[in-house]
Amino acid sequence: MIRLYALPVVRLVELTTDRFERAGDDAYLTIERNPVLLPPKLALLIEQQIARPTVRSMLRPPQDGRPTYLLPGVPAHRPITAQRIVNKLRKHGLEVISARNTAMLEAVADLPPIVISGLFGVSAGSAHRWARFAQDSWTDYLAACTNDDAKPPERS
């Protein structure tokens, strides 16, 4: 979800199972206040996690009607720590900052900054800076591509 939706790890660990919803063949996860359409494979993974949560504690979460965490920690009624997620991702060669930055650049190319602000929980100013950065990066890239010197050599 970091790579797809630029979700900060601290928000990822706060997600609860009640934020997941199926509507026919579509599945949604509410991030902040926005339901986000999930790719089918990610929706399946989330459904499996909800059906069989990984619990590493003998203490079970209280059955008081409150939603459980999507990624339970120890004890299970608390979320896993953000640092633990970061460590697990690094163990598999996945850097959180670069993944989130890439997702943010892709998002600002498709969505207005005000939507980015609400969806990803960043300030409006930050969303505008990201949008300007993405636009500047593409402008430089396109300018370089139209430069005759930058054209790749022809193959024979």
Tab-separated table of N, CA and C in Angstrom:
chain	number	residue	atom	x	y	z
A	1	MET	N	0.822	-1.186	0.000
A	1	MET	CA	0.000	0.000	0.000
A	1	MET	C	0.868	1.253	0.000
A	2	ILE	N	2.095	1.086	0.454
A	2	ILE	CA	3.038	2.199	0.392
A	2	ILE	C	3.363	2.488	-1.066
A	3	ARG	N	3.633	1.444	-1.830
A	3	ARG	CA	4.002	1.600	-3.235
A	3	ARG	C	2.826	2.012	-4.112
A	4	LEU	N	1.629	1.608	-3.758
A	4	LEU	CA	0.466	1.947	-4.575
A	4	LEU	C	-0.134	3.300	-4.236
A	5	TYR	N	-0.250	3.580	-2.935
A	5	TYR	CA	-1.004	4.748	-2.499
A	5	TYR	C	-0.185	5.751	-1.699
A	6	ALA	N	1.127	5.607	-1.686
A	6	ALA	CA	2.011	6.514	-0.953
A	6	ALA	C	1.609	6.633	0.517
A	7	LEU	N	1.082	5.560	1.050
A	7	LEU	CA	0.613	5.567	2.429
A	7	LEU	C	1.807	5.541	3.382
A	8	PRO	N	1.912	6.515	4.278
A	8	PRO	CA	3.006	6.479	5.254
A	8	PRO	C	2.861	5.259	6.159
A	9	VAL	N	3.960	4.714	6.587
A	9	VAL	CA	3.941	3.517	7.423
A	9	VAL	C	3.149	3.756	8.702
A	10	VAL	N	3.255	4.955	9.279
A	10	VAL	CA	2.526	5.226	10.519
A	10	VAL	C	1.021	5.170	10.307
A	11	ARG	N	0.550	5.448	9.099
A	11	ARG	CA	-0.890	5.321	8.809
A	11	ARG	C	-1.255	3.885	8.449
A	12	LEU	N	-0.334	3.190	7.816
A	12	LEU	CA	-0.559	1.796	7.456
A	12	LEU	C	-0.826	0.951	8.701
A	13	VAL	N	-0.028	1.134	9.729
A	13	VAL	CA	-0.186	0.308	10.929
A	13	VAL	C	-1.454	0.647	11.703
A	14	GLU	N	-2.044	1.806	11.464
A	14	GLU	CA	-3.271	2.215	12.158
A	14	GLU	C	-4.541	1.694	11.489
A	15	LEU	N	-4.417	1.082	10.314
A	15	LEU	CA	-5.600	0.597	9.601
A	15	LEU	C	-6.272	-0.535	10.375
A	16	THR	N	-7.590	-0.466	10.437
A	16	THR	CA	-8.364	-1.497	11.117
A	16	THR	C	-9.193	-2.259	10.099
A	17	THR	N	-9.628	-3.434	10.490
A	17	THR	CA	-10.340	-4.331	9.574
A	17	THR	C	-11.668	-3.747	9.096
A	18	ASP	N	-12.251	-2.845	9.866
A	18	ASP	CA	-13.530	-2.264	9.445
A	18	ASP	C	-13.376	-1.276	8.294
A	19	ARG	N	-12.160	-0.957	7.906
A	19	ARG	CA	-11.936	-0.037	6.785
A	19	ARG	C	-11.970	-0.759	5.435
A	20	PHE	N	-12.024	-2.082	5.470
A	20	PHE	CA	-12.096	-2.886	4.253
A	20	PHE	C	-13.557	-3.190	3.959
A	21	GLU	N	-13.928	-3.075	2.678
A	21	GLU	CA	-15.326	-3.306	2.298
A	21	GLU	C	-15.383	-3.909	0.902
A	22	ARG	N	-16.261	-4.876	0.741
A	22	ARG	CA	-16.532	-5.480	-0.570
A	22	ARG	C	-17.832	-4.925	-1.103
A	23	ALA	N	-17.857	-4.598	-2.380
A	23	ALA	CA	-19.085	-4.160	-3.058
A	23	ALA	C	-19.126	-4.887	-4.400
A	24	GLY	N	-19.765	-6.035	-4.415
A	24	GLY	CA	-19.781	-6.847	-5.630
A	24	GLY	C	-18.392	-7.410	-5.872
A	25	ASP	N	-17.883	-7.198	-7.076
A	25	ASP	CA	-16.544	-7.675	-7.408
A	25	ASP	C	-15.458	-6.706	-6.966
A	26	ASP	N	-15.839	-5.498	-6.562
A	26	ASP	CA	-14.878	-4.478	-6.165
A	26	ASP	C	-14.632	-4.519	-4.659
A	27	ALA	N	-13.428	-4.133	-4.284
A	27	ALA	CA	-13.075	-4.047	-2.868
A	27	ALA	C	-12.468	-2.674	-2.618
A	28	TYR	N	-12.794	-2.119	-1.463
A	28	TYR	CA	-12.341	-0.779	-1.108
A	28	TYR	C	-11.697	-0.791	0.268
A	29	LEU	N	-10.722	0.065	0.420
A	29	LEU	CA	-10.113	0.303	1.719
A	29	LEU	C	-10.223	1.796	1.975
A	30	THR	N	-10.801	2.161	3.099
A	30	THR	CA	-10.948	3.574	3.415
A	30	THR	C	-9.649	4.069	4.029
A	31	ILE	N	-9.020	5.007	3.337
A	31	ILE	CA	-7.791	5.646	3.805
A	31	ILE	C	-8.161	7.079	4.139
A	32	GLU	N	-7.843	7.487	5.367
A	32	GLU	CA	-8.346	8.751	5.897
A	32	GLU	C	-9.867	8.659	5.847
A	33	ARG	N	-10.513	9.444	4.998
A	33	ARG	CA	-11.978	9.379	4.855
A	33	ARG	C	-12.381	8.961	3.448
A	34	ASN	N	-11.419	8.479	2.667
A	34	ASN	CA	-11.664	8.204	1.257
A	34	ASN	C	-11.612	6.709	0.951
A	35	PRO	N	-12.715	6.139	0.444
A	35	PRO	CA	-12.654	4.744	0.009
A	35	PRO	C	-11.833	4.645	-1.280
A	36	VAL	N	-10.846	3.765	-1.274
A	36	VAL	CA	-9.939	3.613	-2.404
A	36	VAL	C	-10.146	2.221	-3.003
A	37	LEU	N	-10.375	2.181	-4.317
A	37	LEU	CA	-10.547	0.917	-5.015
A	37	LEU	C	-9.225	0.151	-4.985
A	38	LEU	N	-9.294	-1.111	-4.579
A	38	LEU	CA	-8.089	-1.941	-4.473
A	38	LEU	C	-7.944	-2.842	-5.695
A	39	PRO	N	-6.711	-3.085	-6.114
A	39	PRO	CA	-6.503	-4.102	-7.144
A	39	PRO	C	-6.964	-5.456	-6.587
A	40	PRO	N	-7.489	-6.323	-7.440
A	40	PRO	CA	-8.028	-7.607	-6.956
A	40	PRO	C	-7.041	-8.432	-6.116
A	41	LYS	N	-5.779	-8.493	-6.509
A	41	LYS	CA	-4.810	-9.297	-5.752
A	41	LYS	C	-4.572	-8.718	-4.354
A	42	LEU	N	-4.498	-7.403	-4.247
A	42	LEU	CA	-4.331	-6.779	-2.934
A	42	LEU	C	-5.571	-6.992	-2.081
A	43	ALA	N	-6.742	-6.889	-2.680
A	43	ALA	CA	-7.984	-7.131	-1.944
A	43	ALA	C	-8.009	-8.548	-1.387
A	44	LEU	N	-7.565	-9.511	-2.181
A	44	LEU	CA	-7.522	-10.900	-1.725
A	44	LEU	C	-6.558	-11.067	-0.552
A	45	LEU	N	-5.402	-10.431	-0.632
A	45	LEU	CA	-4.435	-10.503	0.473
A	45	LEU	C	-5.005	-9.908	1.758
A	46	ILE	N	-5.699	-8.803	1.622
A	46	ILE	CA	-6.295	-8.166	2.800
A	46	ILE	C	-7.399	-9.051	3.379
A	47	GLU	N	-8.213	-9.645	2.512
A	47	GLU	CA	-9.255	-10.562	2.994
A	47	GLU	C	-8.636	-11.744	3.742
A	48	GLN	N	-7.551	-12.280	3.220
A	48	GLN	CA	-6.877	-13.398	3.887
A	48	GLN	C	-6.310	-12.964	5.237
A	49	GLN	N	-5.771	-11.764	5.302
A	49	GLN	CA	-5.225	-11.248	6.563
A	49	GLN	C	-6.336	-11.078	7.595
A	50	ILE	N	-7.482	-10.592	7.154
A	50	ILE	CA	-8.608	-10.401	8.072
A	50	ILE	C	-9.124	-11.757	8.561
A	51	ALA	N	-9.201	-12.739	7.645
A	51	ALA	CA	-9.713	-14.063	8.010
A	51	ALA	C	-8.749	-14.811	8.926
A	52	ARG	N	-7.447	-14.635	8.716
A	52	ARG	CA	-6.441	-15.349	9.503
A	52	ARG	C	-5.342	-14.396	9.936
A	53	PRO	N	-5.627	-13.531	10.898
A	53	PRO	CA	-4.593	-12.586	11.328
A	53	PRO	C	-3.420	-13.310	11.991
A	54	THR	N	-2.248	-12.750	11.802
A	54	THR	CA	-1.058	-13.286	12.441
A	54	THR	C	-0.999	-12.716	13.844
A	55	VAL	N	-1.166	-13.587	14.823
A	55	VAL	CA	-1.136	-13.151	16.216
A	55	VAL	C	0.032	-13.852	16.892
A	56	ARG	N	0.953	-13.074	17.450
A	56	ARG	CA	2.140	-13.634	18.094
A	56	ARG	C	2.065	-13.530	19.612
A	57	SER	N	0.912	-13.379	20.122
A	57	SER	CA	0.762	-13.212	21.560
A	57	SER	C	-0.282	-14.194	22.052
A	58	MET	N	-0.099	-14.646	23.256
A	58	MET	CA	-1.100	-15.516	23.852
A	58	MET	C	-2.321	-14.702	24.294
A	59	LEU	N	-2.150	-13.394	24.397
A	59	LEU	CA	-3.257	-12.521	24.764
A	59	LEU	C	-4.067	-12.205	23.520
A	60	ARG	N	-5.285	-12.586	23.507
A	60	ARG	CA	-6.163	-12.299	22.380
A	60	ARG	C	-6.738	-10.899	22.532
A	61	PRO	N	-7.069	-10.244	21.396
A	61	PRO	CA	-7.682	-8.921	21.509
A	61	PRO	C	-9.029	-9.024	22.214
A	62	PRO	N	-9.398	-8.006	22.964
A	62	PRO	CA	-10.694	-8.053	23.643
A	62	PRO	C	-11.830	-8.101	22.625
A	63	GLN	N	-12.836	-8.881	22.916
A	63	GLN	CA	-13.998	-9.020	22.027
A	63	GLN	C	-15.075	-8.022	22.445
A	64	ASP	N	-14.755	-6.748	22.366
A	64	ASP	CA	-15.697	-5.722	22.815
A	64	ASP	C	-16.373	-4.998	21.660
A	65	GLY	N	-16.292	-5.568	20.467
A	65	GLY	CA	-16.955	-4.960	19.324
A	65	GLY	C	-16.106	-3.947	18.576
A	66	ARG	N	-14.968	-3.569	19.147
A	66	ARG	CA	-14.100	-2.634	18.436
A	66	ARG	C	-13.400	-3.362	17.291
A	67	PRO	N	-13.149	-2.664	16.188
A	67	PRO	CA	-12.447	-3.311	15.079
A	67	PRO	C	-11.015	-3.661	15.478
A	68	THR	N	-10.510	-4.737	14.902
A	68	THR	CA	-9.136	-5.142	15.175
A	68	THR	C	-8.212	-4.510	14.138
A	69	TYR	N	-6.943	-4.481	14.467
A	69	TYR	CA	-5.966	-3.918	13.537
A	69	TYR	C	-5.715	-4.886	12.390
A	70	LEU	N	-5.547	-4.336	11.217
A	70	LEU	CA	-5.247	-5.144	10.049
A	70	LEU	C	-3.896	-5.835	10.229
A	71	LEU	N	-2.964	-5.128	10.852
A	71	LEU	CA	-1.646	-5.675	11.150
A	71	LEU	C	-1.443	-5.645	12.668
A	72	PRO	N	-1.946	-6.679	13.360
A	72	PRO	CA	-1.861	-6.658	14.819
A	72	PRO	C	-0.423	-6.799	15.309
A	73	GLY	N	-0.197	-6.232	16.469
A	73	GLY	CA	1.130	-6.308	17.077
A	73	GLY	C	1.118	-7.231	18.278
A	74	VAL	N	1.984	-6.927	19.211
A	74	VAL	CA	2.050	-7.675	20.465
A	74	VAL	C	1.895	-6.676	21.576
A	75	PRO	N	0.846	-6.753	22.362
A	75	PRO	CA	-0.280	-7.668	22.291
A	75	PRO	C	-1.163	-7.365	21.086
A	76	ALA	N	-2.040	-8.306	20.757
A	76	ALA	CA	-2.828	-8.246	19.519
A	76	ALA	C	-3.821	-7.092	19.481
A	77	HIS	N	-4.146	-6.495	20.616
A	77	HIS	CA	-5.088	-5.375	20.580
A	77	HIS	C	-4.392	-4.051	20.278
A	78	ARG	N	-3.098	-4.126	19.980
A	78	ARG	CA	-2.333	-2.958	19.534
A	78	ARG	C	-1.790	-3.226	18.138
A	79	PRO	N	-1.556	-2.171	17.370
A	79	PRO	CA	-1.011	-2.396	16.021
A	79	PRO	C	0.475	-2.742	16.085
A	80	ILE	N	0.942	-3.348	15.029
A	80	ILE	CA	2.373	-3.579	14.893
A	80	ILE	C	3.054	-2.207	14.824
A	81	THR	N	4.287	-2.113	15.240
A	81	THR	CA	4.963	-0.816	15.206
A	81	THR	C	5.417	-0.487	13.788
A	82	ALA	N	5.482	0.792	13.507
A	82	ALA	CA	5.937	1.255	12.188
A	82	ALA	C	7.369	0.792	11.929
A	83	GLN	N	8.210	0.835	12.949
A	83	GLN	CA	9.607	0.426	12.771
A	83	GLN	C	9.713	-1.049	12.399
A	84	ARG	N	8.849	-1.864	12.967
A	84	ARG	CA	8.872	-3.296	12.633
A	84	ARG	C	8.521	-3.514	11.165
A	85	ILE	N	7.546	-2.760	10.669
A	85	ILE	CA	7.180	-2.853	9.246
A	85	ILE	C	8.355	-2.416	8.378
A	86	VAL	N	8.968	-1.279	8.731
A	86	VAL	CA	10.119	-0.782	7.967
A	86	VAL	C	11.229	-1.832	7.947
A	87	ASN	N	11.514	-2.432	9.090
A	87	ASN	CA	12.562	-3.459	9.164
A	87	ASN	C	12.235	-4.669	8.297
A	88	LYS	N	10.972	-5.091	8.305
A	88	LYS	CA	10.568	-6.234	7.477
A	88	LYS	C	10.724	-5.913	5.991
A	89	LEU	N	10.322	-4.718	5.600
A	89	LEU	CA	10.448	-4.333	4.200
A	89	LEU	C	11.914	-4.258	3.777
A	90	ARG	N	12.746	-3.677	4.622
A	90	ARG	CA	14.184	-3.592	4.306
A	90	ARG	C	14.810	-4.975	4.194
A	91	LYS	N	14.365	-5.888	5.035
A	91	LYS	CA	14.880	-7.260	5.007
A	91	LYS	C	14.669	-7.885	3.632
A	92	HIS	N	13.608	-7.456	2.955
A	92	HIS	CA	13.290	-7.970	1.617
A	92	HIS	C	13.739	-7.023	0.511
A	93	GLY	N	14.590	-6.060	0.856
A	93	GLY	CA	15.144	-5.151	-0.145
A	93	GLY	C	14.209	-4.048	-0.592
A	94	LEU	N	13.200	-3.740	0.195
A	94	LEU	CA	12.227	-2.707	-0.168
A	94	LEU	C	12.428	-1.480	0.716
A	95	GLU	N	12.832	-0.390	0.112
A	95	GLU	CA	13.036	0.852	0.845
A	95	GLU	C	11.745	1.656	0.884
A	96	VAL	N	11.336	2.041	2.049
A	96	VAL	CA	10.055	2.711	2.248
A	96	VAL	C	10.038	4.105	1.621
A	97	ILE	N	11.070	4.892	1.861
A	97	ILE	CA	11.076	6.280	1.379
A	97	ILE	C	11.015	6.336	-0.142
A	98	SER	N	11.844	5.561	-0.814
A	98	SER	CA	11.832	5.605	-2.279
A	98	SER	C	10.509	5.071	-2.837
A	99	ALA	N	9.942	4.054	-2.201
A	99	ALA	CA	8.653	3.517	-2.659
A	99	ALA	C	7.556	4.560	-2.496
A	100	ARG	N	7.532	5.223	-1.363
A	100	ARG	CA	6.497	6.233	-1.118
A	100	ARG	C	6.674	7.438	-2.056
A	101	ASN	N	7.920	7.871	-2.262
A	101	ASN	CA	8.169	9.000	-3.152
A	101	ASN	C	7.739	8.686	-4.585
A	102	THR	N	8.028	7.486	-5.047
A	102	THR	CA	7.625	7.083	-6.391
A	102	THR	C	6.104	7.076	-6.518
A	103	ALA	N	5.441	6.517	-5.519
A	103	ALA	CA	3.970	6.490	-5.547
A	103	ALA	C	3.393	7.903	-5.518
A	104	MET	N	4.016	8.778	-4.749
A	104	MET	CA	3.529	10.162	-4.670
A	104	MET	C	3.689	10.864	-6.019
A	105	LEU	N	4.823	10.662	-6.678
A	105	LEU	CA	5.026	11.283	-7.999
A	105	LEU	C	4.010	10.775	-9.010
A	106	GLU	N	3.721	9.498	-8.973
A	106	GLU	CA	2.730	8.944	-9.897
A	106	GLU	C	1.339	9.491	-9.590
A	107	ALA	N	1.029	9.629	-8.319
A	107	ALA	CA	-0.297	10.116	-7.928
A	107	ALA	C	-0.496	11.577	-8.332
A	108	VAL	N	0.503	12.413	-8.109
A	108	VAL	CA	0.331	13.833	-8.442
A	108	VAL	C	0.277	14.062	-9.945
A	109	ALA	N	0.736	13.093	-10.719
A	109	ALA	CA	0.616	13.204	-12.164
A	109	ALA	C	-0.827	12.971	-12.608
A	110	ASP	N	-1.592	12.228	-11.803
A	110	ASP	CA	-2.956	11.863	-12.180
A	110	ASP	C	-4.051	12.608	-11.419
A	111	LEU	N	-3.735	13.102	-10.230
A	111	LEU	CA	-4.760	13.700	-9.371
A	111	LEU	C	-4.397	15.128	-9.002
A	112	PRO	N	-5.400	15.978	-8.793
A	112	PRO	CA	-5.118	17.348	-8.362
A	112	PRO	C	-4.535	17.352	-6.943
A	113	PRO	N	-3.691	18.336	-6.643
A	113	PRO	CA	-3.067	18.402	-5.314
A	113	PRO	C	-4.049	18.377	-4.154
A	114	ILE	N	-5.210	18.988	-4.317
A	114	ILE	CA	-6.170	19.005	-3.203
A	114	ILE	C	-6.664	17.596	-2.894
A	115	VAL	N	-6.807	16.769	-3.913
A	115	VAL	CA	-7.203	15.370	-3.699
A	115	VAL	C	-6.061	14.611	-3.031
A	116	ILE	N	-4.851	14.850	-3.482
A	116	ILE	CA	-3.672	14.216	-2.885
A	116	ILE	C	-3.592	14.570	-1.405
A	117	SER	N	-3.841	15.832	-1.092
A	117	SER	CA	-3.783	16.290	0.294
A	117	SER	C	-4.739	15.493	1.176
A	118	GLY	N	-5.980	15.360	0.754
A	118	GLY	CA	-6.961	14.637	1.547
A	118	GLY	C	-6.732	13.142	1.566
A	119	LEU	N	-6.343	12.582	0.437
A	119	LEU	CA	-6.184	11.145	0.321
A	119	LEU	C	-4.974	10.629	1.092
A	120	PHE	N	-3.855	11.344	0.983
A	120	PHE	CA	-2.627	10.856	1.592
A	120	PHE	C	-2.310	11.511	2.919
A	121	GLY	N	-3.152	12.450	3.329
A	121	GLY	CA	-2.937	13.061	4.630
A	121	GLY	C	-1.732	13.976	4.691
A	122	VAL	N	-1.401	14.622	3.582
A	122	VAL	CA	-0.321	15.606	3.576
A	122	VAL	C	-0.949	16.988	3.494
A	123	SER	N	-0.204	17.980	3.890
A	123	SER	CA	-0.749	19.343	3.837
A	123	SER	C	-0.960	19.757	2.382
A	124	ALA	N	-1.835	20.731	2.184
A	124	ALA	CA	-2.095	21.232	0.832
A	124	ALA	C	-0.818	21.791	0.217
A	125	GLY	N	-0.015	22.476	1.030
A	125	GLY	CA	1.258	23.021	0.536
A	125	GLY	C	2.195	21.930	0.068
A	126	SER	N	2.279	20.843	0.817
A	126	SER	CA	3.133	19.713	0.419
A	126	SER	C	2.639	19.088	-0.875
A	127	ALA	N	1.321	18.933	-0.992
A	127	ALA	CA	0.760	18.354	-2.210
A	127	ALA	C	1.078	19.226	-3.425
A	128	HIS	N	0.991	20.555	-3.252
A	128	HIS	CA	1.325	21.469	-4.356
A	128	HIS	C	2.811	21.390	-4.699
A	129	ARG	N	3.662	21.284	-3.700
A	129	ARG	CA	5.106	21.146	-3.965
A	129	ARG	C	5.400	19.854	-4.726
A	130	TRP	N	4.744	18.762	-4.332
A	130	TRP	CA	4.925	17.498	-5.046
A	130	TRP	C	4.466	17.641	-6.498
A	131	ALA	N	3.339	18.292	-6.703
A	131	ALA	CA	2.818	18.472	-8.061
A	131	ALA	C	3.784	19.300	-8.907
A	132	ARG	N	4.318	20.379	-8.316
A	132	ARG	CA	5.297	21.203	-9.047
A	132	ARG	C	6.546	20.396	-9.362
A	133	PHE	N	7.006	19.620	-8.384
A	133	PHE	CA	8.197	18.798	-8.589
A	133	PHE	C	7.974	17.806	-9.727
A	134	ALA	N	6.820	17.142	-9.722
A	134	ALA	CA	6.516	16.172	-10.774
A	134	ALA	C	6.436	16.850	-12.139
A	135	GLN	N	5.803	18.012	-12.185
A	135	GLN	CA	5.680	18.744	-13.447
A	135	GLN	C	7.055	19.198	-13.926
A	136	ASP	N	7.880	19.730	-13.037
A	136	ASP	CA	9.228	20.163	-13.410
A	136	ASP	C	10.051	18.981	-13.912
A	137	SER	N	9.930	17.840	-13.242
A	137	SER	CA	10.699	16.667	-13.647
A	137	SER	C	10.303	16.225	-15.049
A	138	TRP	N	9.007	16.176	-15.344
A	138	TRP	CA	8.560	15.766	-16.664
A	138	TRP	C	8.903	16.808	-17.715
A	139	THR	N	8.832	18.085	-17.364
A	139	THR	CA	9.176	19.140	-18.313
A	139	THR	C	10.640	19.011	-18.727
A	140	ASP	N	11.523	18.807	-17.753
A	140	ASP	CA	12.946	18.632	-18.056
A	140	ASP	C	13.175	17.390	-18.916
A	141	TYR	N	12.483	16.319	-18.578
A	141	TYR	CA	12.631	15.069	-19.322
A	141	TYR	C	12.184	15.232	-20.772
A	142	LEU	N	11.008	15.836	-20.949
A	142	LEU	CA	10.489	16.026	-22.302
A	142	LEU	C	11.370	16.972	-23.113
A	143	ALA	N	11.883	18.000	-22.466
A	143	ALA	CA	12.791	18.913	-23.164
A	143	ALA	C	14.041	18.183	-23.616
A	144	ALA	N	14.544	17.296	-22.765
A	144	ALA	CA	15.739	16.537	-23.125
A	144	ALA	C	15.459	15.590	-24.278
A	145	CYS	N	14.257	15.024	-24.305
A	145	CYS	CA	13.898	14.087	-25.379
A	145	CYS	C	13.724	14.779	-26.720
A	146	THR	N	13.320	16.048	-26.719
A	146	THR	CA	13.117	16.759	-27.980
A	146	THR	C	14.414	17.362	-28.502
A	147	ASN	N	15.429	17.385	-27.681
A	147	ASN	CA	16.741	17.886	-28.080
A	147	ASN	C	17.371	16.874	-29.043
A	148	ASP	N	17.799	17.328	-30.215
A	148	ASP	CA	18.376	16.422	-31.222
A	148	ASP	C	19.572	15.656	-30.677
A	149	ASP	N	20.373	16.292	-29.804
A	149	ASP	CA	21.551	15.627	-29.260
A	149	ASP	C	21.175	14.486	-28.326
A	150	ALA	N	19.982	14.511	-27.769
A	150	ALA	CA	19.567	13.522	-26.770
A	150	ALA	C	18.898	12.306	-27.410
A	151	LYS	N	18.721	12.314	-28.751
A	151	LYS	CA	18.056	11.199	-29.412
A	151	LYS	C	18.981	9.981	-29.392
A	152	PRO	N	18.413	8.811	-29.142
A	152	PRO	CA	19.236	7.615	-29.142
A	152	PRO	C	19.736	7.306	-30.551
A	153	PRO	N	20.896	6.687	-30.645
A	153	PRO	CA	21.422	6.368	-31.996
A	153	PRO	C	20.525	5.348	-32.685
A	154	GLU	N	20.466	5.444	-34.007
A	154	GLU	CA	19.657	4.522	-34.801
A	154	GLU	C	20.350	3.174	-34.847
A	155	ARG	N	19.542	2.111	-34.843
A	155	ARG	CA	20.103	0.755	-34.937
A	155	ARG	C	20.271	0.387	-36.403
A	156	SER	N	21.277	-0.417	-36.657
A	156	SER	CA	21.478	-0.850	-38.051
A	156	SER	C	21.038	-2.273	-38.232
